[in-house]
């Protein structure tokens, strides 16, 4: 990919890398007009938001450390985070020379990868999200064992439960 050195080619490739890392059932639901689709899925919104946050942090660190200008940092950070976060493996720049924080973020996305039901490998984002949510719930239970908690289920609505 670095051979072509074209922003537009990279944007097209990043778009399809992201689409390939999203659950194919949700993509099919989007195309067919199903109510469970990419736009209504909380896990897709969280996945894209986390990917966007990683891109911004990596770009800011590269700019702050004087590696590239802001737009060049954003370009390289976007492509590298999306490529490694979807287990595609394309590269446009030599990342081992980057600051350690950016390498740690990229390694996190390499381990986490895409969503369940996609072409990407790795742990899968849905499992990482489920682990985080269950850990948060367990910490609440330990801190407030008699608490009453309210949560929202997309299909059913608001619920209360008492541990």
Coordinates of N, CA, C and O in Angstrom, one line a residue:
X1 N 0.8 -1.2 0.0 CA 0.0 0.0 0.0 C 0.9 1.3 0.0 O 0.5 2.3 -0.6
X2 N 2.0 1.2 0.6 CA 2.9 2.3 0.7 C 3.4 2.7 -0.7 O 3.7 3.8 -1.0
X3 N 3.5 1.7 -1.6 CA 4.0 1.9 -2.9 C 3.1 2.9 -3.7 O 3.6 3.8 -4.4
X4 N 1.8 2.9 -3.5 CA 0.9 3.8 -4.3 C 0.9 5.2 -3.7 O 0.7 6.1 -4.5
X5 N 1.1 5.4 -2.4 CA 1.2 6.7 -1.8 C 0.0 7.6 -2.2 O 0.2 8.7 -2.6
X6 N -1.2 7.0 -2.1 CA -2.4 7.8 -2.5 C -3.4 7.8 -1.3 O -3.8 6.7 -0.8
X7 N -3.8 9.0 -0.9 CA -4.8 9.1 0.2 C -6.1 8.4 -0.2 O -6.7 7.8 0.6
X8 N -6.5 8.6 -1.4 CA -7.9 8.1 -1.9 C -7.9 6.6 -1.9 O -8.9 6.0 -1.5
X9 N -6.8 6.0 -2.4 CA -6.7 4.5 -2.3 C -6.8 4.0 -0.9 O -7.5 3.1 -0.6
X10 N -6.1 4.7 0.0 CA -6.1 4.3 1.4 C -7.5 4.5 2.0 O -7.9 3.6 2.8
X11 N -8.2 5.5 1.7 CA -9.6 5.7 2.2 C -10.5 4.6 1.8 O -11.3 4.1 2.6
X12 N -10.4 4.2 0.5 CA -11.3 3.1 0.0 C -10.9 1.8 0.7 O -11.8 1.1 1.1
X13 N -9.6 1.6 0.8 CA -9.2 0.3 1.5 C -9.6 0.4 3.0 O -10.1 -0.7 3.5
X14 N -9.4 1.5 3.7 CA -9.9 1.6 5.1 C -11.4 1.3 5.2 O -11.8 0.7 6.2
X15 N -12.1 1.9 4.3 CA -13.6 1.7 4.3 C -13.9 0.2 4.3 O -14.7 -0.3 5.1
X16 N -13.3 -0.5 3.3 CA -13.6 -1.9 3.2 C -13.0 -2.8 4.3 O -13.5 -3.8 4.6
X17 N -11.9 -2.3 4.8 CA -11.3 -3.1 6.0 C -12.3 -3.0 7.2 O -12.5 -4.0 7.9
X18 N -12.8 -1.8 7.4 CA -13.8 -1.6 8.5 C -15.1 -2.4 8.2 O -15.6 -3.0 9.2
X19 N -15.6 -2.4 7.0 CA -16.8 -3.1 6.7 C -16.5 -4.6 6.9 O -17.4 -5.4 7.3
X20 N -15.4 -5.1 6.5 CA -15.0 -6.5 6.7 C -14.9 -6.9 8.1 O -14.9 -8.1 8.4
X21 N -14.7 -6.0 9.0 CA -14.5 -6.3 10.4 C -15.8 -6.2 11.2 O -15.8 -6.5 12.4
X22 N -16.9 -5.8 10.6 CA -18.2 -5.8 11.3 C -18.9 -7.0 11.0 O -18.8 -7.7 9.9
X23 N -19.8 -7.4 11.9 CA -20.6 -8.6 11.8 C -21.4 -8.7 10.5 O -22.1 -7.7 10.2
X24 N -21.2 -9.7 9.8 CA -21.9 -9.8 8.5 C -23.4 -9.8 8.6 O -24.1 -9.4 7.7
X25 N -23.9 -10.4 9.6 CA -25.4 -10.4 9.9 C -25.9 -9.0 10.0 O -27.0 -8.7 9.5
X26 N -25.2 -8.1 10.7 CA -25.6 -6.7 10.8 C -25.5 -6.0 9.5 O -26.3 -5.1 9.1
X27 N -24.4 -6.3 8.7 CA -24.3 -5.7 7.4 C -25.5 -6.1 6.5 O -26.1 -5.3 5.8
X28 N -25.8 -7.4 6.5 CA -27.0 -7.9 5.8 C -28.3 -7.3 6.2 O -29.1 -6.9 5.4
X29 N -28.4 -7.1 7.5 CA -29.6 -6.4 8.1 C -29.7 -5.0 7.6 O -30.8 -4.4 7.4
X30 N -28.6 -4.3 7.4 CA -28.5 -2.9 7.0 C -29.0 -2.9 5.5 O -29.8 -2.0 5.1
X31 N -28.5 -3.8 4.7 CA -28.9 -3.8 3.3 C -30.3 -4.2 3.1 O -31.0 -3.6 2.2
X32 N -30.9 -5.1 3.9 CA -32.2 -5.6 3.7 C -33.2 -4.7 4.5 O -34.4 -5.0 4.3
X33 N -32.8 -3.8 5.2 CA -33.7 -2.9 6.0 C -34.2 -3.5 7.3 O -35.2 -3.0 7.8
X34 N -33.5 -4.5 7.8 CA -33.9 -5.0 9.1 C -33.6 -4.0 10.2 O -32.8 -3.2 10.1
X35 N -34.4 -4.1 11.3 CA -34.2 -3.2 12.4 C -32.9 -3.4 13.2 O -32.4 -2.5 13.8
X36 N -32.4 -4.6 13.2 CA -31.1 -4.9 13.8 C -30.1 -4.8 12.6 O -29.9 -5.7 11.8
X37 N -29.5 -3.6 12.6 CA -28.5 -3.3 11.6 C -27.3 -2.6 12.1 O -27.2 -2.4 13.4
X38 N -26.4 -2.2 11.3 CA -25.2 -1.5 11.7 C -25.5 -0.2 12.5 O -24.8 0.1 13.5
X39 N -26.5 0.5 12.1 CA -26.8 1.8 12.7 C -27.5 1.7 14.1 O -27.4 2.6 14.9
X40 N -28.1 0.6 14.4 CA -28.8 0.4 15.7 C -28.0 -0.5 16.6 O -28.4 -0.6 17.8
X41 N -27.0 -1.1 16.2 CA -26.2 -2.0 17.1 C -25.3 -1.2 18.0 O -24.4 -0.4 17.6
X42 N -25.5 -1.4 19.3 CA -24.6 -0.7 20.3 C -23.2 -1.2 20.2 O -22.2 -0.4 20.3
X43 N -23.0 -2.5 19.9 CA -21.6 -3.0 19.8 C -20.9 -2.4 18.6 O -19.7 -2.1 18.7
X44 N -21.6 -2.1 17.5 CA -20.9 -1.5 16.3 C -20.5 -0.1 16.6 O -19.4 0.4 16.3
X45 N -21.5 0.6 17.3 CA -21.2 2.0 17.6 C -20.0 2.1 18.6 O -19.1 3.0 18.4
X46 N -19.9 1.2 19.6 CA -18.8 1.2 20.5 C -17.5 0.8 19.8 O -16.4 1.4 20.0
X47 N -17.6 -0.2 18.9 CA -16.4 -0.6 18.1 C -15.8 0.5 17.3 O -14.6 0.8 17.3
X48 N -16.7 1.2 16.5 CA -16.2 2.3 15.7 C -15.7 3.4 16.5 O -14.7 4.1 16.2
X49 N -16.4 3.7 17.6 CA -16.0 4.8 18.5 C -14.6 4.5 19.1 O -13.8 5.4 19.2
X50 N -14.4 3.3 19.6 CA -13.1 2.9 20.1 C -12.0 3.0 19.1 O -10.9 3.4 19.4
X51 N -12.3 2.5 17.9 CA -11.4 2.6 16.8 C -11.0 4.1 16.5 O -9.9 4.4 16.3
X52 N -12.0 4.9 16.4 CA -11.8 6.4 16.2 C -11.0 7.0 17.3 O -10.1 7.8 17.1
X53 N -11.3 6.6 18.6 CA -10.5 7.1 19.7 C -9.0 6.7 19.6 O -8.1 7.5 19.8
X54 N -8.8 5.5 19.2 CA -7.4 5.0 19.0 C -6.7 5.8 18.0 O -5.5 6.1 18.1
X55 N -7.4 6.0 16.9 CA -6.8 6.8 15.8 C -6.4 8.2 16.2 O -5.3 8.7 16.0
X56 N -7.3 8.9 16.9 CA -7.1 10.2 17.4 C -5.9 10.3 18.4 O -5.0 11.2 18.3
X57 N -5.9 9.3 19.3 CA -4.8 9.3 20.3 C -3.4 9.1 19.6 O -2.4 9.7 19.9
X58 N -3.4 8.1 18.7 CA -2.1 7.8 17.9 C -1.7 9.0 17.1 O -0.5 9.4 17.1
X59 N -2.7 9.6 16.4 CA -2.3 10.8 15.6 C -1.8 12.0 16.5 O -0.9 12.7 16.1
X60 N -2.5 12.2 17.6 CA -2.1 13.3 18.5 C -0.7 13.0 19.0 O 0.1 14.0 19.1
X61 N -0.4 11.8 19.4 CA 1.0 11.5 19.9 C 2.0 11.7 18.8 O 3.1 12.2 19.1
X62 N 1.7 11.2 17.6 CA 2.7 11.4 16.5 C 2.9 12.9 16.2 O 4.1 13.3 16.0
X63 N 1.9 13.7 16.3 CA 2.0 15.1 16.0 C 2.8 15.8 17.1 O 3.7 16.6 16.9
X64 N 2.4 15.4 18.4 CA 3.0 16.0 19.6 C 4.5 15.7 19.6 O 5.3 16.5 20.1
X65 N 4.9 14.5 19.2 CA 6.3 14.1 19.3 C 7.1 14.6 18.0 O 8.3 14.3 17.9
X66 N 6.4 15.3 17.1 CA 7.1 15.8 15.9 C 7.4 14.9 14.8 O 8.3 15.1 14.0
X67 N 6.7 13.8 14.7 CA 7.0 12.8 13.7 C 6.5 13.3 12.3 O 7.1 13.2 11.3
X68 N 5.2 13.8 12.4 CA 4.5 14.3 11.1 C 3.7 15.5 11.5 O 3.5 15.8 12.6
X69 N 3.1 16.1 10.4 CA 2.1 17.2 10.7 C 0.8 16.5 11.1 O 0.7 15.3 11.0
X70 N -0.2 17.3 11.5 CA -1.4 16.7 12.0 C -2.1 15.9 11.0 O -2.5 14.7 11.2
X71 N -2.2 16.3 9.7 CA -3.0 15.6 8.7 C -2.2 14.3 8.3 O -2.8 13.3 8.0
X72 N -0.9 14.4 8.2 CA -0.1 13.2 7.9 C -0.2 12.2 9.0 O -0.3 11.0 8.7
X73 N -0.1 12.7 10.2 CA -0.3 11.8 11.4 C -1.6 11.1 11.4 O -1.8 9.9 11.6
X74 N -2.7 11.9 11.1 CA -4.0 11.3 11.0 C -4.2 10.3 9.9 O -4.8 9.2 10.1
X75 N -3.6 10.6 8.8 CA -3.6 9.6 7.7 C -2.9 8.3 8.1 O -3.5 7.2 7.9
X76 N -1.7 8.4 8.6 CA -0.9 7.2 8.9 C -1.6 6.4 10.1 O -1.6 5.2 10.1
X77 N -2.0 7.2 11.1 CA -2.6 6.6 12.2 C -3.9 5.8 11.9 O -4.1 4.7 12.3
X78 N -4.7 6.5 11.0 CA -6.0 5.8 10.6 C -5.7 4.5 9.9 O -6.3 3.5 10.2
X79 N -4.8 4.6 8.9 CA -4.5 3.4 8.1 C -3.9 2.3 9.0 O -4.3 1.1 8.9
X80 N -3.0 2.6 9.8 CA -2.3 1.6 10.7 C -3.2 1.0 11.7 O -3.3 -0.2 11.9
X81 N -4.0 1.8 12.4 CA -4.9 1.3 13.4 C -6.0 0.4 12.8 O -6.3 -0.7 13.3
X82 N -6.6 0.9 11.7 CA -7.6 0.1 11.1 C -7.1 -1.2 10.5 O -7.7 -2.2 10.6
X83 N -5.9 -1.1 9.8 CA -5.3 -2.3 9.2 C -5.0 -3.3 10.3 O -5.3 -4.5 10.1
X84 N -4.3 -2.9 11.3 CA -4.0 -3.9 12.3 C -5.1 -4.3 13.2 O -5.2 -5.4 13.7
X85 N -6.1 -3.4 13.4 CA -7.3 -3.7 14.2 C -8.3 -4.6 13.5 O -9.2 -5.1 14.1
X86 N -8.1 -4.8 12.2 CA -9.0 -5.7 11.5 C -8.2 -6.9 11.0 O -8.8 -7.7 10.2
X87 N -7.0 -7.1 11.4 CA -6.1 -8.1 11.0 C -5.9 -8.2 9.5 O -5.7 -9.3 8.9
X88 N -5.9 -7.1 8.8 CA -5.7 -7.1 7.4 C -4.2 -7.2 7.1 O -3.8 -7.9 6.2
X89 N -3.4 -6.4 7.8 CA -2.0 -6.5 7.7 C -1.3 -5.6 6.7 O -0.1 -5.8 6.5
X90 N -2.0 -4.7 6.1 CA -1.4 -3.8 5.2 C -0.6 -2.7 6.0 O -0.9 -2.5 7.2
X91 N 0.4 -2.1 5.4 CA 1.1 -1.1 6.0 C 1.5 0.0 5.0 O 1.7 -0.2 3.9
X92 N 1.5 1.2 5.6 CA 1.9 2.4 4.7 C 3.1 3.1 5.3 O 3.6 4.0 4.7
X93 N 3.5 2.7 6.5 CA 4.6 3.4 7.2 C 5.3 2.4 8.1 O 4.7 1.4 8.5
X94 N 6.5 2.7 8.5 CA 7.3 1.9 9.4 C 7.0 2.2 10.8 O 7.5 3.2 11.4
X95 N 6.1 1.4 11.5 CA 5.6 1.8 12.8 C 6.6 1.5 13.9 O 6.4 2.0 15.0
X96 N 7.5 0.6 13.8 CA 8.4 0.3 15.0 C 9.2 1.6 15.4 O 9.7 1.6 16.5
X97 N 9.3 2.6 14.6 CA 10.0 3.8 15.0 C 9.1 4.8 15.7 O 9.6 5.8 16.1
X98 N 7.8 4.5 15.8 CA 6.9 5.3 16.5 C 7.1 5.3 18.0 O 7.7 4.4 18.5
X99 N 6.5 6.3 18.7 CA 6.6 6.3 20.2 C 5.9 5.0 20.8 O 5.1 4.4 20.2
X100 N 6.4 4.7 22.0 CA 5.9 3.5 22.7 C 4.4 3.5 22.9 O 3.7 2.4 22.8
X101 N 3.8 4.6 23.2 CA 2.4 4.7 23.5 C 1.6 4.3 22.2 O 0.6 3.5 22.3
X102 N 2.0 4.7 21.1 CA 1.3 4.4 19.8 C 1.5 2.9 19.5 O 0.5 2.3 19.0
X103 N 2.6 2.3 19.8 CA 2.8 0.9 19.6 C 1.9 0.1 20.5 O 1.4 -0.9 20.1
X104 N 1.8 0.5 21.8 CA 0.9 -0.2 22.7 C -0.5 -0.1 22.2 O -1.3 -1.1 22.3
X105 N -1.0 1.0 21.8 CA -2.4 1.2 21.3 C -2.6 0.3 20.0 O -3.6 -0.5 19.9
X106 N -1.6 0.3 19.1 CA -1.7 -0.6 18.0 C -1.7 -2.1 18.4 O -2.5 -2.9 17.8
X107 N -0.9 -2.4 19.3 CA -0.9 -3.8 19.8 C -2.2 -4.2 20.4 O -2.7 -5.3 20.3
X108 N -2.9 -3.3 21.2 CA -4.2 -3.6 21.7 C -5.2 -3.9 20.6 O -5.9 -4.9 20.7
X109 N -5.2 -3.0 19.6 CA -6.1 -3.3 18.5 C -5.8 -4.6 17.7 O -6.7 -5.2 17.2
X110 N -4.5 -4.9 17.7 CA -4.1 -6.2 17.0 C -4.7 -7.4 17.8 O -5.1 -8.4 17.2
X111 N -4.7 -7.3 19.1 CA -5.2 -8.4 19.9 C -6.7 -8.4 19.9 O -7.3 -9.5 19.8
X112 N -7.3 -7.3 20.0 CA -8.8 -7.2 20.1 C -9.4 -7.5 18.8 O -10.3 -8.3 18.7
X113 N -9.0 -6.9 17.7 CA -9.5 -7.1 16.3 C -10.9 -6.8 16.1 O -11.5 -6.0 16.8
X114 N -11.6 -7.4 15.1 CA -12.9 -7.0 14.7 C -14.0 -7.7 15.5 O -13.8 -8.1 16.6
X115 N -15.2 -7.7 14.9 CA -16.3 -8.2 15.7 C -16.6 -9.7 15.3 O -16.1 -10.2 14.3
X116 N -17.4 -10.3 16.2 CA -17.8 -11.7 16.0 C -18.6 -11.7 14.7 O -19.4 -10.8 14.4
X117 N -18.4 -12.7 13.9 CA -19.2 -12.8 12.6 C -18.6 -12.1 11.5 O -19.2 -11.8 10.5
X118 N -17.3 -11.7 11.6 CA -16.6 -11.0 10.6 C -15.4 -11.8 10.1 O -15.2 -12.9 10.5
X119 N -14.7 -11.2 9.1 CA -13.5 -11.9 8.6 C -12.3 -11.8 9.4 O -11.3 -12.4 9.1
X120 N -12.3 -10.9 10.4 CA -11.1 -10.6 11.1 C -10.8 -11.7 12.1 O -11.7 -12.4 12.6
X121 N -9.5 -11.8 12.5 CA -9.1 -12.8 13.5 C -9.1 -12.2 14.9 O -9.6 -11.1 15.1
X122 N -8.4 -12.8 15.8 CA -8.1 -12.3 17.1 C -9.2 -12.6 18.1 O -10.1 -13.5 17.9
X123 N -9.2 -11.9 19.2 CA -10.1 -12.1 20.3 C -11.6 -11.7 20.0 O -12.5 -12.2 20.6
X124 N -11.8 -10.9 19.1 CA -13.1 -10.3 18.7 C -13.5 -9.2 19.7 O -13.5 -9.5 20.9
X125 N -14.0 -8.1 19.2 CA -14.4 -7.0 20.0 C -15.6 -7.3 20.9 O -15.6 -6.9 22.0
X126 N -16.5 -8.1 20.4 CA -17.7 -8.4 21.2 C -17.4 -9.1 22.5 O -18.0 -8.8 23.5
X127 N -16.4 -10.0 22.4 CA -15.9 -10.7 23.6 C -15.2 -9.7 24.6 O -15.4 -9.8 25.8
X128 N -14.4 -8.8 24.1 CA -13.8 -7.8 24.9 C -14.8 -6.9 25.6 O -14.7 -6.6 26.8
X129 N -15.8 -6.5 24.8 CA -16.9 -5.7 25.4 C -17.7 -6.4 26.4 O -18.0 -5.9 27.5
X130 N -18.0 -7.7 26.2 CA -18.8 -8.5 27.1 C -18.0 -8.7 28.4 O -18.5 -8.6 29.5
X131 N -16.7 -8.9 28.3 CA -15.8 -9.0 29.5 C -15.8 -7.7 30.3 O -15.9 -7.8 31.5
X132 N -15.7 -6.6 29.6 CA -15.7 -5.3 30.3 C -17.0 -5.0 31.0 O -17.0 -4.6 32.1
X133 N -18.1 -5.3 30.3 CA -19.4 -5.1 30.9 C -19.7 -6.0 32.1 O -20.2 -5.6 33.2
X134 N -19.2 -7.3 32.0 CA -19.4 -8.2 33.2 C -18.5 -7.8 34.3 O -18.9 -7.9 35.5
X135 N -17.3 -7.3 34.0 CA -16.4 -6.9 35.1 C -16.9 -5.7 35.8 O -16.9 -5.6 37.0
X136 N -17.5 -4.7 35.0 CA -18.2 -3.5 35.6 C -19.3 -3.9 36.5 O -19.5 -3.4 37.6
X137 N -20.1 -4.9 36.1 CA -21.3 -5.4 36.9 C -20.8 -6.0 38.1 O -21.4 -5.8 39.2
X138 N -19.7 -6.8 38.1 CA -19.2 -7.5 39.3 C -18.6 -6.5 40.3 O -18.7 -6.7 41.5
X139 N -18.0 -5.5 39.8 CA -17.4 -4.4 40.7 C -18.6 -3.7 41.4 O -18.5 -3.5 42.6
X140 N -19.6 -3.4 40.6 CA -20.8 -2.8 41.3 C -21.4 -3.7 42.4 O -21.7 -3.3 43.4
X141 N -21.4 -5.0 42.1 CA -21.9 -6.0 43.0 C -21.1 -6.0 44.3 O -21.6 -6.1 45.4
X142 N -19.8 -6.0 44.1 CA -18.9 -6.0 45.3 C -19.0 -4.7 46.1 O -19.0 -4.8 47.3
X143 N -19.1 -3.6 45.4 CA -19.1 -2.3 46.1 C -20.5 -2.1 46.8 O -20.6 -1.5 47.9
X144 N -21.5 -2.5 46.1 CA -22.9 -2.2 46.6 C -23.7 -3.5 46.5 O -24.5 -3.6 45.5
X145 N -23.6 -4.4 47.4 CA -24.3 -5.7 47.2 C -25.8 -5.6 47.3 O -26.5 -6.5 46.8
X146 N -26.3 -4.6 48.0 CA -27.8 -4.5 48.1 C -28.4 -3.5 47.1 O -29.5 -3.1 47.3
X147 N -27.6 -3.1 46.1 CA -28.0 -2.0 45.2 C -29.1 -2.5 44.3 O -29.2 -3.6 43.9
X148 N -29.9 -1.5 43.8 CA -30.8 -1.8 42.7 C -30.3 -1.1 41.5 O -30.1 0.1 41.5
X149 N -30.2 -1.8 40.4 CA -29.6 -1.3 39.2 C -30.6 -1.3 38.0 O -31.5 -2.1 37.9
X150 N -30.5 -0.3 37.2 CA -31.4 -0.1 36.0 C -30.5 -0.3 34.8 O -29.4 0.3 34.7
X151 N -31.0 -1.0 33.8 CA -30.3 -1.1 32.6 C -31.3 -1.1 31.4 O -32.5 -1.3 31.6
X152 N -30.8 -0.9 30.2 CA -31.7 -0.8 29.1 C -31.3 -1.9 28.1 O -30.2 -2.1 27.7
X153 N -32.3 -2.7 27.8 CA -32.2 -3.8 26.8 C -32.8 -3.3 25.5 O -34.0 -2.8 25.5
X154 N -32.1 -3.3 24.4 CA -32.6 -2.8 23.1 C -34.0 -3.4 22.7 O -34.8 -2.7 22.2
X155 N -34.2 -4.7 22.9 CA -35.4 -5.3 22.5 C -36.6 -5.1 23.4 O -37.7 -5.1 23.0
X156 N -36.3 -5.0 24.7 CA -37.3 -5.1 25.7 C -37.6 -3.7 26.4 O -38.7 -3.3 26.6
X157 N -36.6 -2.9 26.6 CA -36.7 -1.6 27.2 C -35.9 -1.6 28.6 O -35.0 -2.3 28.8
X158 N -36.4 -0.7 29.5 CA -35.7 -0.5 30.7 C -36.1 -1.6 31.7 O -37.2 -2.1 31.7
X159 N -35.1 -2.1 32.5 CA -35.3 -3.1 33.5 C -34.6 -2.7 34.8 O -33.7 -2.0 34.8
X160 N -35.1 -3.2 35.9 CA -34.5 -3.0 37.2 C -34.2 -4.4 37.8 O -34.9 -5.4 37.5
X161 N -33.1 -4.6 38.4 CA -32.8 -5.8 39.1 C -32.1 -5.5 40.4 O -31.4 -4.5 40.6
X162 N -32.3 -6.4 41.4 CA -31.8 -6.2 42.7 C -30.9 -7.4 42.9 O -31.3 -8.6 42.8
X163 N -29.6 -7.2 43.2 CA -28.7 -8.3 43.5 C -29.1 -8.9 44.8 O -28.9 -9.7 45.4

